[in-house]
mmCIF file of C-alpha atoms in Angstrom:
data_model
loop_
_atom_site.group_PDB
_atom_site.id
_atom_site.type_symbol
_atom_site.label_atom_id
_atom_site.label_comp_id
_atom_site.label_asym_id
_atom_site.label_seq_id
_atom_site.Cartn_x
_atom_site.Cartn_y
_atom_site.Cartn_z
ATOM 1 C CA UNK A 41 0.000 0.000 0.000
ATOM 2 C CA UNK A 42 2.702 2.575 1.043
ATOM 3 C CA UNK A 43 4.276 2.080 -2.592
ATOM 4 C CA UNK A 44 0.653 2.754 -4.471
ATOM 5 C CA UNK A 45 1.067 5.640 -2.178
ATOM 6 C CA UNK A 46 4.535 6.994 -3.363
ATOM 7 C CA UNK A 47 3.516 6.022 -6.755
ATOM 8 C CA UNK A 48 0.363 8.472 -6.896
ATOM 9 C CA UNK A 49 2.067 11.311 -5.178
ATOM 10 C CA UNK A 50 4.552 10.877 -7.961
ATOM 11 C CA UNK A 51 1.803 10.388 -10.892
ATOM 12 C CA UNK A 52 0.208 13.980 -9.077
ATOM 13 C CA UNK A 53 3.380 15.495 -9.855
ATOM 14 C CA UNK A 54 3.837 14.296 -13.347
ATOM 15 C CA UNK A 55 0.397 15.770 -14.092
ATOM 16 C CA UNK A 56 1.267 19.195 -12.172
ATOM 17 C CA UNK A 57 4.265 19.373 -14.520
ATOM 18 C CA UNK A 58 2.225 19.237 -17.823
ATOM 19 C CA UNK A 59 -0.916 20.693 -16.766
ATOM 20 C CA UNK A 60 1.995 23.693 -15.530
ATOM 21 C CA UNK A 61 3.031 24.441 -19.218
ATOM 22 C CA UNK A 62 -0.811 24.276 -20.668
ATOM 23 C CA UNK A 63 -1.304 27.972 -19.897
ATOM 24 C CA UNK A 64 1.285 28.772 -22.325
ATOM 25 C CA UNK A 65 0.250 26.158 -25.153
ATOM 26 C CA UNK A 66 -3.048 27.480 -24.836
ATOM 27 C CA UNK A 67 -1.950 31.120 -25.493
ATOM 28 C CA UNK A 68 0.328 29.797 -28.173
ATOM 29 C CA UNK A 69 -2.921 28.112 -30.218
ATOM 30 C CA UNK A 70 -5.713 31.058 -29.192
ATOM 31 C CA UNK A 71 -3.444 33.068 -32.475
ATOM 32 C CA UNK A 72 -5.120 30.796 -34.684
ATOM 33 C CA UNK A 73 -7.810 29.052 -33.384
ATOM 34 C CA UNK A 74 -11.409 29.698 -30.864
ATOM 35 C CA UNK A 75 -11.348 28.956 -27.362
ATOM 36 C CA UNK A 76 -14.151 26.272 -28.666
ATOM 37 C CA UNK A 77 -12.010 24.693 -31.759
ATOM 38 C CA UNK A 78 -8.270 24.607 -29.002
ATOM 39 C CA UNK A 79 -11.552 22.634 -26.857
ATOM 40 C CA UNK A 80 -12.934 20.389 -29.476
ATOM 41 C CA UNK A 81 -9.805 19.196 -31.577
ATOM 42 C CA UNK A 82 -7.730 18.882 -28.446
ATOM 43 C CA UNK A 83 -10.462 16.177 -26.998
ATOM 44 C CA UNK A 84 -11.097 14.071 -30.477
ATOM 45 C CA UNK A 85 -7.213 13.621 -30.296
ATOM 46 C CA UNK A 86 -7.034 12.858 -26.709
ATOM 47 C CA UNK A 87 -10.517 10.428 -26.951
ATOM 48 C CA UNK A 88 -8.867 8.751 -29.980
ATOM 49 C CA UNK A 89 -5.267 8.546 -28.243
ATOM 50 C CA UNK A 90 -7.039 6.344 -25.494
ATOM 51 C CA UNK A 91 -9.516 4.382 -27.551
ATOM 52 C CA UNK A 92 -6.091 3.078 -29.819
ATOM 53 C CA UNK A 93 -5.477 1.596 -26.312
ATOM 54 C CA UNK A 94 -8.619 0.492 -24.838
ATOM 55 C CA UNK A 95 -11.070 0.416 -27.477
ATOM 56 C CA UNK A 96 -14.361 -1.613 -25.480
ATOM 57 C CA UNK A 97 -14.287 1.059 -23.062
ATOM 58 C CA UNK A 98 -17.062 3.115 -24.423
ATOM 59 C CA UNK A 99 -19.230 -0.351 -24.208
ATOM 60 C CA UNK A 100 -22.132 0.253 -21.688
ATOM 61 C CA UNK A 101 -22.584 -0.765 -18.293
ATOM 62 C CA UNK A 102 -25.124 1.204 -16.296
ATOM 63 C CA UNK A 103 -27.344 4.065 -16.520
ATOM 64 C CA UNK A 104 -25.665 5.687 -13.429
ATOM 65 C CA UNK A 105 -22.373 4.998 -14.561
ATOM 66 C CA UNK A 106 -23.023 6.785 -17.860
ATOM 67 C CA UNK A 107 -24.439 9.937 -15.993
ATOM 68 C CA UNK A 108 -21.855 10.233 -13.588
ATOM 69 C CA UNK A 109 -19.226 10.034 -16.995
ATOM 70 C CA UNK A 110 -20.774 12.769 -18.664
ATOM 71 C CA UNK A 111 -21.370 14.949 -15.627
ATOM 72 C CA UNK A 112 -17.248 14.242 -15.677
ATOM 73 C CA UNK A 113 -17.069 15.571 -19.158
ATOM 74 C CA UNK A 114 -19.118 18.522 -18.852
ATOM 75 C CA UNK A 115 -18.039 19.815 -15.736
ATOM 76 C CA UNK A 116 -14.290 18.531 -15.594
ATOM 77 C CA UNK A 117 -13.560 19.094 -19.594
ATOM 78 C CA UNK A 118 -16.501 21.511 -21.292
ATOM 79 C CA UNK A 119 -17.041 24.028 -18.928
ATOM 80 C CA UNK A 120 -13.579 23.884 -17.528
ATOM 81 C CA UNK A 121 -12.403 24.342 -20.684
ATOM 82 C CA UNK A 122 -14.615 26.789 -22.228
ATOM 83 C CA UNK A 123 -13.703 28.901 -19.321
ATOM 84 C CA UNK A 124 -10.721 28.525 -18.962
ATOM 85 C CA UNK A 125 -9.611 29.266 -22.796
ATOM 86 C CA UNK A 126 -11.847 32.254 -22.763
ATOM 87 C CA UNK A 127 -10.146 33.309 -19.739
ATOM 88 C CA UNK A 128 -6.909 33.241 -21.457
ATOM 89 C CA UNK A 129 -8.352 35.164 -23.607
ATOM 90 C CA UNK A 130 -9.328 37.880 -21.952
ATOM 91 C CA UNK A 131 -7.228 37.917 -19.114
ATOM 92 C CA UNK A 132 -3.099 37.012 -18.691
ATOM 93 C CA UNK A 133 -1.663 33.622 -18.059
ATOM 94 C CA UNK A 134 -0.938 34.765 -14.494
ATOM 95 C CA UNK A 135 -3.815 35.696 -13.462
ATOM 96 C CA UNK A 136 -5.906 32.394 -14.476
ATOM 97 C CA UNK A 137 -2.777 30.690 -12.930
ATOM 98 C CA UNK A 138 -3.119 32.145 -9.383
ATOM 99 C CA UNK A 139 -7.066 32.014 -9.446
ATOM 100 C CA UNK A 140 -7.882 28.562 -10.983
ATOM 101 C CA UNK A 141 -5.269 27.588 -8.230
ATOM 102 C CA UNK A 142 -7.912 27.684 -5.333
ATOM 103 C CA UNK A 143 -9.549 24.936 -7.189
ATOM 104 C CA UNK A 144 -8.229 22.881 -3.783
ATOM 105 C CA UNK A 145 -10.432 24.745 -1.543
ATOM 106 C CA UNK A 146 -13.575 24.048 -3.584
ATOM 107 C CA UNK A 147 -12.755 20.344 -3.984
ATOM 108 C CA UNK A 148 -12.409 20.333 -0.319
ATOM 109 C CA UNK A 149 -15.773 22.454 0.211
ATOM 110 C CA UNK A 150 -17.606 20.085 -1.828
ATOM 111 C CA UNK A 151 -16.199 17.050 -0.657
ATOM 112 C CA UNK A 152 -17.337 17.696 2.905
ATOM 113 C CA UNK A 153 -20.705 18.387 1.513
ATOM 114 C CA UNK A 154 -21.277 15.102 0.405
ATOM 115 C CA UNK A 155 -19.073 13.025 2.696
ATOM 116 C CA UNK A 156 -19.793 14.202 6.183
ATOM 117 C CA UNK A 157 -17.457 12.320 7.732
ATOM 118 C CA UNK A 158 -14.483 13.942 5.645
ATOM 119 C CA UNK A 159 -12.744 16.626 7.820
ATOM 120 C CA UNK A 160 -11.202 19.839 6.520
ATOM 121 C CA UNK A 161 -8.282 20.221 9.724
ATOM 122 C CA UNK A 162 -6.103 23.228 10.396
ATOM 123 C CA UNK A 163 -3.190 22.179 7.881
ATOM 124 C CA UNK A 164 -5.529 22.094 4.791
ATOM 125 C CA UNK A 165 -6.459 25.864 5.732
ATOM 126 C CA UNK A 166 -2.949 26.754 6.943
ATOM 127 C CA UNK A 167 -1.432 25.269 3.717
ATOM 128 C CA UNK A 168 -4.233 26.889 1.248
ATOM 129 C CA UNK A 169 -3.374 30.257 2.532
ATOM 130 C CA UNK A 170 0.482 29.609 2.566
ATOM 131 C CA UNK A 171 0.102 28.594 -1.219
ATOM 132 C CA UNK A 172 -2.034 31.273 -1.930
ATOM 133 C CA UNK A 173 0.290 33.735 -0.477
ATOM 134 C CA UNK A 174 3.301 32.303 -2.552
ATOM 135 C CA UNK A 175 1.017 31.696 -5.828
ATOM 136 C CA UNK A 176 0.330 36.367 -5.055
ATOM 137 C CA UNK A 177 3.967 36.492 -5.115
ATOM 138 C CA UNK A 178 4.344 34.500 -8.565
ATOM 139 C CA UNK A 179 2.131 36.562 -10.283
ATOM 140 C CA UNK A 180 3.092 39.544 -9.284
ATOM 141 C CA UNK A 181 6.693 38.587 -10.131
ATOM 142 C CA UNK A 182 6.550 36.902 -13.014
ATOM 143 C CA UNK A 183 3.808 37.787 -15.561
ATOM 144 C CA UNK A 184 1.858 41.192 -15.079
ATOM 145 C CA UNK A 185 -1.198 41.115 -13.319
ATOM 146 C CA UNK A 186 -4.496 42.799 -14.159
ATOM 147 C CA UNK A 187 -7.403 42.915 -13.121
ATOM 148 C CA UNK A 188 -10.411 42.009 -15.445
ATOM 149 C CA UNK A 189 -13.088 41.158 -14.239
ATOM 150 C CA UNK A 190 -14.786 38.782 -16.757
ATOM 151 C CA UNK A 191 -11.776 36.611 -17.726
ATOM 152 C CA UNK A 192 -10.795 36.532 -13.755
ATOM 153 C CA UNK A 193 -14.694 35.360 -13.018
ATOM 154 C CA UNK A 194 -14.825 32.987 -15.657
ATOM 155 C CA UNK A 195 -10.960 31.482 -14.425
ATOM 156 C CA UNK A 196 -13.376 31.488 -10.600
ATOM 157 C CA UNK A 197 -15.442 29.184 -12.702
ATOM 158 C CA UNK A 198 -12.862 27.390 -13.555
ATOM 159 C CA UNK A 199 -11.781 26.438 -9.802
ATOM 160 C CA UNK A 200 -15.665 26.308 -8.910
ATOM 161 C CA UNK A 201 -15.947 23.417 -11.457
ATOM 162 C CA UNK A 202 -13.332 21.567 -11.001
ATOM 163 C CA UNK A 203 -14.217 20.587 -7.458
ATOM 164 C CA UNK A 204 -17.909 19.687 -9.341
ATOM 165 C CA UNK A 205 -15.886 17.047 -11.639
ATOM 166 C CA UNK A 206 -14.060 16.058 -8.533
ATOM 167 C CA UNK A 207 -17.165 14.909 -7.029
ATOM 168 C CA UNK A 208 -18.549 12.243 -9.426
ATOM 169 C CA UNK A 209 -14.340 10.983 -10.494
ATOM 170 C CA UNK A 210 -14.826 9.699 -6.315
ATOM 171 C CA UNK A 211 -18.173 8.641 -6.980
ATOM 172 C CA UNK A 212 -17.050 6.471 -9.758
ATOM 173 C CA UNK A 213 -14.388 4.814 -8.227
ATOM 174 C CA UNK A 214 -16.470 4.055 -5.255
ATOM 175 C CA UNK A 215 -18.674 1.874 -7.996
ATOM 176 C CA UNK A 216 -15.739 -0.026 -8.550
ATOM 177 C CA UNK A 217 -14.891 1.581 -12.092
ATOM 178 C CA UNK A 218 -11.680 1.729 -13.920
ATOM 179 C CA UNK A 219 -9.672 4.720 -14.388
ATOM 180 C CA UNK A 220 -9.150 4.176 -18.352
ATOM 181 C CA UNK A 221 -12.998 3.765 -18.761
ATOM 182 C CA UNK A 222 -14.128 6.620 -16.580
ATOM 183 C CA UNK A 223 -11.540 8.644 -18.181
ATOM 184 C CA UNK A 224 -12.843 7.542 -22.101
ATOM 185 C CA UNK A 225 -15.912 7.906 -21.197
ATOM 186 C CA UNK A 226 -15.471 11.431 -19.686
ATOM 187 C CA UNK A 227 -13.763 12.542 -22.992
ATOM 188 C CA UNK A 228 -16.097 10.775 -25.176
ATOM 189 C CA UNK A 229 -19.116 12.840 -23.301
ATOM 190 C CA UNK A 230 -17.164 16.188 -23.540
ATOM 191 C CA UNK A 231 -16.741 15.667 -26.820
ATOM 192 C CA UNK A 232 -20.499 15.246 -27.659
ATOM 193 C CA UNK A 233 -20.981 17.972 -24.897
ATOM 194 C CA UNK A 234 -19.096 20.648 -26.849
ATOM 195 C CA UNK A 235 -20.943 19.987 -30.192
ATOM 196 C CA UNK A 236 -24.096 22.860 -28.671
ATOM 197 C CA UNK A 237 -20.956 24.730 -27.723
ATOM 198 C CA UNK A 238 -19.574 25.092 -31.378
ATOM 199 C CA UNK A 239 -23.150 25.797 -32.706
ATOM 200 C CA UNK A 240 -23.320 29.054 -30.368
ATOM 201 C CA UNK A 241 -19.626 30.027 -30.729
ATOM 202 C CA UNK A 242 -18.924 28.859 -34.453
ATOM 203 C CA UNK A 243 -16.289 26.612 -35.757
ATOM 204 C CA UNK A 244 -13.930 25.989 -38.533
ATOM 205 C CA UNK A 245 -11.524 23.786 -39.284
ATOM 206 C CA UNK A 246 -8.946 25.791 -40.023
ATOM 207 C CA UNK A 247 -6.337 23.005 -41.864
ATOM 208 C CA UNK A 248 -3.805 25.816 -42.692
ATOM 209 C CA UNK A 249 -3.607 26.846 -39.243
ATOM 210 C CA UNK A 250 -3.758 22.777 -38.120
ATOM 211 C CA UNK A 251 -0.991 22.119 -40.096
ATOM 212 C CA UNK A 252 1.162 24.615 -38.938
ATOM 213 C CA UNK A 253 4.339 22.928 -36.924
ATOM 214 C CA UNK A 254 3.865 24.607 -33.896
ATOM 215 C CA UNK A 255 0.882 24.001 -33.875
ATOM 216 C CA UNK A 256 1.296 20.074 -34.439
ATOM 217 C CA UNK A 257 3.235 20.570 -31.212
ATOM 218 C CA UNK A 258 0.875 22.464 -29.124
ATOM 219 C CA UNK A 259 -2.085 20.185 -29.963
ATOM 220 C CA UNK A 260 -0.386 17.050 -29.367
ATOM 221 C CA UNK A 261 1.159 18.449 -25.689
ATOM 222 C CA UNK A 262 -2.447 19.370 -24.977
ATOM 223 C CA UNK A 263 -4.358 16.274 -26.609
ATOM 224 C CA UNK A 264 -1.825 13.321 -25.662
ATOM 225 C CA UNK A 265 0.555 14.801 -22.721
ATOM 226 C CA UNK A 266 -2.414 17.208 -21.203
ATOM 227 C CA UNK A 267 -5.108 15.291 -21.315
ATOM 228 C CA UNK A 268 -5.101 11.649 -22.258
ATOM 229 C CA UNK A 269 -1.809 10.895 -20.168
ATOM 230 C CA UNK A 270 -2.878 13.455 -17.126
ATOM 231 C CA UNK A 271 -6.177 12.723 -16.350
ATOM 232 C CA UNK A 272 -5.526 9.139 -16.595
ATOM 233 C CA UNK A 273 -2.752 9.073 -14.054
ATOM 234 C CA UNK A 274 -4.555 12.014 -12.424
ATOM 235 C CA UNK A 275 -8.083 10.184 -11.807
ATOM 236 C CA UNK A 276 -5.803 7.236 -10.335
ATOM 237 C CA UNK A 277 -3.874 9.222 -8.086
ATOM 238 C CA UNK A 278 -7.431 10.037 -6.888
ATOM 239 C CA UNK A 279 -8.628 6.908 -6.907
ATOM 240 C CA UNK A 280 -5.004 6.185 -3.696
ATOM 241 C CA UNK A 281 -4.711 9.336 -2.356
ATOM 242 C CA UNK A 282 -8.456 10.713 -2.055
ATOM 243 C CA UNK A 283 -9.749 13.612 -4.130
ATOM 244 C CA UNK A 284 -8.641 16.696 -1.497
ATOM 245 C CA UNK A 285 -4.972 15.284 -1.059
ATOM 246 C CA UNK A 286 -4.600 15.031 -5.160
ATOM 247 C CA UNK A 287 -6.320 18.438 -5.268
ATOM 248 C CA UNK A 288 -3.849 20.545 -3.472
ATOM 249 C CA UNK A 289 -0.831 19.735 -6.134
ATOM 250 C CA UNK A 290 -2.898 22.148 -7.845
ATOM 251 C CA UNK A 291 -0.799 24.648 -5.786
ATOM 252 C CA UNK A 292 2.260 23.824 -7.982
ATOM 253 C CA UNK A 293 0.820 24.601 -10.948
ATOM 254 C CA UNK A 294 1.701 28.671 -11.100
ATOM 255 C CA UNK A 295 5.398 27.202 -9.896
ATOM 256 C CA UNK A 296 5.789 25.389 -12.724
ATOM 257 C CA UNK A 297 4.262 28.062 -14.922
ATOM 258 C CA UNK A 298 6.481 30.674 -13.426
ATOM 259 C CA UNK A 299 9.241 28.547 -14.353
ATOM 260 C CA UNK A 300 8.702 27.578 -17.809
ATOM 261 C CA UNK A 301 8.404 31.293 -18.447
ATOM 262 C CA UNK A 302 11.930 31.764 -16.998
ATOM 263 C CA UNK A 303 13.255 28.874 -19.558
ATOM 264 C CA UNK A 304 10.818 30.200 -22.590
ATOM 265 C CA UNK A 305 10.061 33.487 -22.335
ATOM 266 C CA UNK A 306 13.163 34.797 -20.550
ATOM 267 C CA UNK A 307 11.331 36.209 -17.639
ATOM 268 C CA UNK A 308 13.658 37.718 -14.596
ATOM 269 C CA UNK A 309 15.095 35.278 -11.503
ATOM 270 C CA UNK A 310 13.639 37.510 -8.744
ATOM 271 C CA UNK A 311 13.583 37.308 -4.936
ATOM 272 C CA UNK A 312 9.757 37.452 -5.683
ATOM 273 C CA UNK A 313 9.758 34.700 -8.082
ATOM 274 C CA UNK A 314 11.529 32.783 -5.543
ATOM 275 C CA UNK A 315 9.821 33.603 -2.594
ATOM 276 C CA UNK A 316 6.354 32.246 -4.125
ATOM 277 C CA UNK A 317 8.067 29.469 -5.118
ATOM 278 C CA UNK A 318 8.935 28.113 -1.834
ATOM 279 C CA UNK A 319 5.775 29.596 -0.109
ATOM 280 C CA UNK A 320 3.349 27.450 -2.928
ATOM 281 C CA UNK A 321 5.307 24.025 -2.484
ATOM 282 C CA UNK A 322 5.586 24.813 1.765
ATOM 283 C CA UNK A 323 1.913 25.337 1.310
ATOM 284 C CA UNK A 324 1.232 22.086 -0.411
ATOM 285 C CA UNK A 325 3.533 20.394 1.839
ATOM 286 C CA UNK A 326 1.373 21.612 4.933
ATOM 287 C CA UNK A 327 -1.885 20.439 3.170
ATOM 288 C CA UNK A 328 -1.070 17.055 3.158
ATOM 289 C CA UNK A 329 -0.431 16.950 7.096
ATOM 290 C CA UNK A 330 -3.238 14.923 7.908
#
C-alpha cells in the first residue's frame, strides 16, 4: 500500500508538470484558433489517443455509470475548458494561474458536503493560505497582473468546477470503475458535450492553421501529454490518495508556470519569483499533514 502511495504522489506530480506548461500552449494556439475549436480538436485527439489503447471502453454498463461520466465531461472538460480558454483570452496567463489555483479549496468544500465524515483540519487551511500567499507572489513577479473582471470570473469558474468534476471521479471509483474507462468515457461525453458549444460560438476547421508545426506541437502536448496521459494518471492518483490530497498539487501549478516562463520566455530570476516558489510548495507540503 505505502508504494501505491509513493507512486500516486509521484503520478500527481507528473500531471502538475504538464498541466503547468498548458497555460502557455493554450496562449500559443488562441493566435489561430477559438477557445471552442483549441476545446474540441484537443479532446477528439485525446478520446482517440485512449480508444487506440482500450477500445471496449465506451461499451455500456449502467445508466448511473453513464451519468456520472458525462457529468465528468461537462463539468471537468466543457465548462472547464470553455472557461478557462476564454479566460486566457481575456485575461493574462498569471492571473488564471493564481485564481484557478484555489480549485483545492472548492474540492475540499464540496467534498465535505457530500461526505460528512471527511474533515477539513487546520493544515488544509494553513497550507491553502500559505500557497495562496506564494502563488500572489508568482504573479506579481513573473507575468503582469491585471485585473479584469470577466476573464478573472470565468478562471473562478474554472476552480468552482473543477471541485464539481471532482465529485462524481470519487463517486465512480467508489462503484468499482476503472480509471481508463471513466476517463474515455469522460472525454467521449465532452466531446459530444461541446458539439451545442460550437453551434453558439462557431467553428472551422482551419487546416492551414492545423498544419502549422507549432501548432502540431501544441495540440499534441495538450491532446496526448495534457489530457489523455494526465487525467488518466490524475483520476488514479485520486482513486489512492483521495480527491482533497490530489487536489492541493494544484498549488504547484503557477510554480511550474512561473518557471517555464523563466526557460521560454526569458522572464527575470527575482527574490519574488523565488519567494512564491517556496511559499506554494511549503503550502502544499502543509496540506497534506493529515
Amino acid at each position: 500500500m505505502q508504494r501505491k502511495l509513493i507512486v500516486a504522489h509521484l503520478c500527481a506530480v507528473i500531471v502538475i508538470l504538464f498541466w503547468g506548461m498548458t497555460f502557455v500552449s493554450s496562449k500559443v494556439l488562441l493566435r489561430d484558433f477559438s477557445p471552442i475549436e483549441i476545446l474540441f480538436n484537443r479532446f477528439v485527439i485525446a478520446t482517440l489517443t485512449l480508444l487506440l489503447l482500450a477500445p471496449r471502453a465506451l461499451k455500456f454498463i449502467s445508466w448511473r455509470v453513464e451519468l456520472y461520466s458525462a457529468f465528468c465531461g461537462f463539468y471537468g472538460v466543457t465548462i472547464y475548458f470553455v472557461f478557462e480558454n476564454n479566460a486566457l483570452r481575456m485575461s493574462n496567463a498569471s492571473n488564471v494561474s493564481l485564481i484557478v489555483s484555489t480549485a483545492p479549496l472548492f474540492v475540499a468544500l464540496l467534498n465535505r458536503l457530500i461526505d460528512k465524515s471527511a474533515k477539513l483540519g487546520k493544515y488544509f487551511f494553513l497550507g491553502f493560505f500559505i500557497a495562496m500567499a506564494g502563488i500572489a507572489c508568482l504573479s506579481f513577479s513573473s507575468l503582469s497582473l491585471q485585473l479584469n473582471p470577466e476573464g478573472d470570473l470565468m478562471a473562478l469558474g474554472c476552480a468552482i468546477v473543477w471541485g464539481l468534476y471532482s465529485v462524481y471521479v470519487v463517486k465512480l471509483h467508489r462503484m468499482g470503475i476503472s480509471t481508463m474507462v471513466m476517463t474515455i468515457k469522460s472525454f467521449f461525453y465532452a466531446v459530444l458535450c461541446t458539439v451545442p458549444c460550437m453551434a453558439f460560438y462557431g467553428y472551422d476547421f482551419k487546416f492551414d492553421c492545423l498544419i502549422k508545426p507549432i501548432n502540431i506541437v501544441n495540440y499534441l502536448f495538450l491532446a496526448v501529454l495534457a489530457s489523455s496521459l494526465s487525467f488518466l494518471i490524475w483520476n488514479k492518483a485520486i482513486a489512492y490518495l483521495g480527491s482533497v490530497k490530489t487536489n492541493v498539487y494544484l498549488y504547484a501549478t503557477p510554480v511550474v508556470t512561473a518557471i517555464g516562463a523563466v526557460i521560454c520566455i526569458d522572464e527575470k530570476l527575482t527574490v519574488y519569483l523565488l519567494l512564491g516558489m517556496v511559499l506554494s510548495i511549503a503550502g502544499l507540503v502543509i496540506s497534506q499533514k493529515n
